[in-house]
Amino acid sequence: MPLVVKISKKAQLPRRPGENGFRYSQQFGLVIVCRTELEQRRLFARLTKLGLAPKVVCV
């Protein structure tokens, strides 16, 4: 007995850009290069205490 899989028409149609519901909103950022991990930790704590929402990266 053959296996039959039903695929909706919506799944078959290719999506155009923007049809996935994603809404782009422009953001601005700032990168600060720290000499050490300790400096990064201290600066993160300081910026957080100021009410900012810093994001940590390591490259």
PDB file of N, CA and C in Angstrom, residues 15-55:
ATOM      1  N   ARG A  15       7.434  31.645  -0.652  1.00  0.00           N
ATOM      2  CA  ARG A  15       7.094  32.913   0.009  1.00  0.00           C
ATOM      3  C   ARG A  15       7.925  34.050  -0.560  1.00  0.00           C
ATOM      4  N   ARG A  16       7.286  35.192  -0.682  1.00  0.00           N
ATOM      5  CA  ARG A  16       7.997  36.395  -1.088  1.00  0.00           C
ATOM      6  C   ARG A  16       8.623  37.013   0.157  1.00  0.00           C
ATOM      7  N   PRO A  17       9.644  37.854  -0.014  1.00  0.00           N
ATOM      8  CA  PRO A  17      10.254  38.509   1.148  1.00  0.00           C
ATOM      9  C   PRO A  17       9.219  39.267   1.974  1.00  0.00           C
ATOM     10  N   GLY A  18       9.291  39.113   3.285  1.00  0.00           N
ATOM     11  CA  GLY A  18       8.382  39.800   4.182  1.00  0.00           C
ATOM     12  C   GLY A  18       7.106  39.037   4.499  1.00  0.00           C
ATOM     13  N   GLU A  19       6.859  37.927   3.828  1.00  0.00           N
ATOM     14  CA  GLU A  19       5.636  37.167   4.059  1.00  0.00           C
ATOM     15  C   GLU A  19       5.715  36.265   5.280  1.00  0.00           C
ATOM     16  N   ASN A  20       6.864  36.181   5.916  1.00  0.00           N
ATOM     17  CA  ASN A  20       7.001  35.298   7.072  1.00  0.00           C
ATOM     18  C   ASN A  20       6.588  35.982   8.373  1.00  0.00           C
ATOM     19  N   GLY A  21       6.143  37.239   8.300  1.00  0.00           N
ATOM     20  CA  GLY A  21       5.686  37.943   9.481  1.00  0.00           C
ATOM     21  C   GLY A  21       6.770  38.739  10.186  1.00  0.00           C
ATOM     22  N   PHE A  22       8.015  38.622   9.756  1.00  0.00           N
ATOM     23  CA  PHE A  22       9.106  39.365  10.385  1.00  0.00           C
ATOM     24  C   PHE A  22       8.977  40.844  10.068  1.00  0.00           C
ATOM     25  N   ARG A  23       9.075  41.671  11.087  1.00  0.00           N
ATOM     26  CA  ARG A  23       9.025  43.122  10.890  1.00  0.00           C
ATOM     27  C   ARG A  23      10.373  43.701  11.268  1.00  0.00           C
ATOM     28  N   TYR A  24      11.035  44.316  10.323  1.00  0.00           N
ATOM     29  CA  TYR A  24      12.343  44.917  10.541  1.00  0.00           C
ATOM     30  C   TYR A  24      12.192  46.255  11.225  1.00  0.00           C
ATOM     31  N   SER A  25      12.994  46.490  12.229  1.00  0.00           N
ATOM     32  CA  SER A  25      13.063  47.814  12.835  1.00  0.00           C
ATOM     33  C   SER A  25      14.536  48.167  13.011  1.00  0.00           C
ATOM     34  N   GLN A  26      14.903  49.314  12.540  1.00  0.00           N
ATOM     35  CA  GLN A  26      16.284  49.751  12.564  1.00  0.00           C
ATOM     36  C   GLN A  26      16.765  49.918  14.003  1.00  0.00           C
ATOM     37  N   GLN A  27      17.982  49.457  14.263  1.00  0.00           N
ATOM     38  CA  GLN A  27      18.598  49.591  15.578  1.00  0.00           C
ATOM     39  C   GLN A  27      20.001  50.153  15.388  1.00  0.00           C
ATOM     40  N   PHE A  28      20.503  50.768  16.423  1.00  0.00           N
ATOM     41  CA  PHE A  28      21.852  51.322  16.387  1.00  0.00           C
ATOM     42  C   PHE A  28      22.640  50.719  17.539  1.00  0.00           C
ATOM     43  N   GLY A  29      23.903  50.455  17.330  1.00  0.00           N
ATOM     44  CA  GLY A  29      24.716  49.823  18.362  1.00  0.00           C
ATOM     45  C   GLY A  29      26.073  50.482  18.470  1.00  0.00           C
ATOM     46  N   LEU A  30      26.775  50.076  19.495  1.00  0.00           N
ATOM     47  CA  LEU A  30      28.101  50.600  19.773  1.00  0.00           C
ATOM     48  C   LEU A  30      28.967  49.446  20.244  1.00  0.00           C
ATOM     49  N   VAL A  31      30.157  49.304  19.690  1.00  0.00           N
ATOM     50  CA  VAL A  31      31.086  48.259  20.103  1.00  0.00           C
ATOM     51  C   VAL A  31      32.248  48.918  20.830  1.00  0.00           C
ATOM     52  N   ILE A  32      32.526  48.423  22.026  1.00  0.00           N
ATOM     53  CA  ILE A  32      33.659  48.922  22.805  1.00  0.00           C
ATOM     54  C   ILE A  32      34.628  47.765  22.980  1.00  0.00           C
ATOM     55  N   VAL A  33      35.852  47.915  22.530  1.00  0.00           N
ATOM     56  CA  VAL A  33      36.851  46.859  22.638  1.00  0.00           C
ATOM     57  C   VAL A  33      37.565  46.998  23.977  1.00  0.00           C
ATOM     58  N   CYS A  34      37.488  45.944  24.788  1.00  0.00           N
ATOM     59  CA  CYS A  34      38.123  45.938  26.105  1.00  0.00           C
ATOM     60  C   CYS A  34      39.439  45.172  26.030  1.00  0.00           C
ATOM     61  N   ARG A  35      40.388  45.557  26.871  1.00  0.00           N
ATOM     62  CA  ARG A  35      41.694  44.891  26.879  1.00  0.00           C
ATOM     63  C   ARG A  35      41.656  43.546  27.575  1.00  0.00           C
ATOM     64  N   THR A  36      40.801  43.399  28.579  1.00  0.00           N
ATOM     65  CA  THR A  36      40.743  42.148  29.344  1.00  0.00           C
ATOM     66  C   THR A  36      39.291  41.779  29.639  1.00  0.00           C
ATOM     67  N   GLU A  37      39.112  40.549  30.069  1.00  0.00           N
ATOM     68  CA  GLU A  37      37.773  40.107  30.467  1.00  0.00           C
ATOM     69  C   GLU A  37      37.312  40.868  31.704  1.00  0.00           C
ATOM     70  N   LEU A  38      38.222  41.140  32.612  1.00  0.00           N
ATOM     71  CA  LEU A  38      37.881  41.884  33.823  1.00  0.00           C
ATOM     72  C   LEU A  38      37.366  43.277  33.470  1.00  0.00           C
ATOM     73  N   GLU A  39      38.043  43.939  32.542  1.00  0.00           N
ATOM     74  CA  GLU A  39      37.594  45.262  32.107  1.00  0.00           C
ATOM     75  C   GLU A  39      36.196  45.175  31.497  1.00  0.00           C
ATOM     76  N   GLN A  40      35.962  44.117  30.720  1.00  0.00           N
ATOM     77  CA  GLN A  40      34.653  43.908  30.103  1.00  0.00           C
ATOM     78  C   GLN A  40      33.578  43.727  31.176  1.00  0.00           C
ATOM     79  N   ARG A  41      33.868  42.927  32.194  1.00  0.00           N
ATOM     80  CA  ARG A  41      32.913  42.688  33.280  1.00  0.00           C
ATOM     81  C   ARG A  41      32.591  43.981  34.025  1.00  0.00           C
ATOM     82  N   ARG A  42      33.616  44.753  34.327  1.00  0.00           N
ATOM     83  CA  ARG A  42      33.413  46.003  35.064  1.00  0.00           C
ATOM     84  C   ARG A  42      32.598  47.009  34.246  1.00  0.00           C
ATOM     85  N   LEU A  43      32.925  47.122  32.976  1.00  0.00           N
ATOM     86  CA  LEU A  43      32.204  48.049  32.117  1.00  0.00           C
ATOM     87  C   LEU A  43      30.749  47.611  31.942  1.00  0.00           C
ATOM     88  N   PHE A  44      30.530  46.312  31.808  1.00  0.00           N
ATOM     89  CA  PHE A  44      29.176  45.783  31.703  1.00  0.00           C
ATOM     90  C   PHE A  44      28.364  46.146  32.947  1.00  0.00           C
ATOM     91  N   ALA A  45      28.947  45.936  34.109  1.00  0.00           N
ATOM     92  CA  ALA A  45      28.264  46.255  35.376  1.00  0.00           C
ATOM     93  C   ALA A  45      27.959  47.748  35.466  1.00  0.00           C
ATOM     94  N   ARG A  46      28.922  48.556  35.079  1.00  0.00           N
ATOM     95  CA  ARG A  46      28.747  50.016  35.134  1.00  0.00           C
ATOM     96  C   ARG A  46      27.627  50.485  34.208  1.00  0.00           C
ATOM     97  N   LEU A  47      27.615  49.966  32.987  1.00  0.00           N
ATOM     98  CA  LEU A  47      26.583  50.353  32.021  1.00  0.00           C
ATOM     99  C   LEU A  47      25.202  49.862  32.456  1.00  0.00           C
ATOM    100  N   THR A  48      25.164  48.678  33.050  1.00  0.00           N
ATOM    101  CA  THR A  48      23.899  48.133  33.546  1.00  0.00           C
ATOM    102  C   THR A  48      23.355  49.000  34.678  1.00  0.00           C
ATOM    103  N   LYS A  49      24.224  49.441  35.578  1.00  0.00           N
ATOM    104  CA  LYS A  49      23.801  50.312  36.686  1.00  0.00           C
ATOM    105  C   LYS A  49      23.262  51.650  36.178  1.00  0.00           C
ATOM    106  N   LEU A  50      23.724  52.073  35.015  1.00  0.00           N
ATOM    107  CA  LEU A  50      23.241  53.315  34.417  1.00  0.00           C
ATOM    108  C   LEU A  50      21.878  53.134  33.726  1.00  0.00           C
ATOM    109  N   GLY A  51      21.368  51.909  33.744  1.00  0.00           N
ATOM    110  CA  GLY A  51      20.068  51.648  33.142  1.00  0.00           C
ATOM    111  C   GLY A  51      20.134  51.233  31.683  1.00  0.00           C
ATOM    112  N   LEU A  52      21.326  50.984  31.184  1.00  0.00           N
ATOM    113  CA  LEU A  52      21.480  50.558  29.790  1.00  0.00           C
ATOM    114  C   LEU A  52      21.364  49.035  29.719  1.00  0.00           C
ATOM    115  N   ALA A  53      21.242  48.511  28.520  1.00  0.00           N
ATOM    116  CA  ALA A  53      21.124  47.069  28.305  1.00  0.00           C
ATOM    117  C   ALA A  53      22.255  46.593  27.395  1.00  0.00           C
ATOM    118  N   PRO A  54      23.491  46.534  27.935  1.00  0.00           N
ATOM    119  CA  PRO A  54      24.614  46.119  27.099  1.00  0.00           C
ATOM    120  C   PRO A  54      24.533  44.637  26.725  1.00  0.00           C
ATOM    121  N   LYS A  55      25.144  44.297  25.613  1.00  0.00           N
ATOM    122  CA  LYS A  55      25.214  42.904  25.177  1.00  0.00           C
ATOM    123  C   LYS A  55      26.695  42.526  25.102  1.00  0.00           C
TER     124      LYS A  55
END
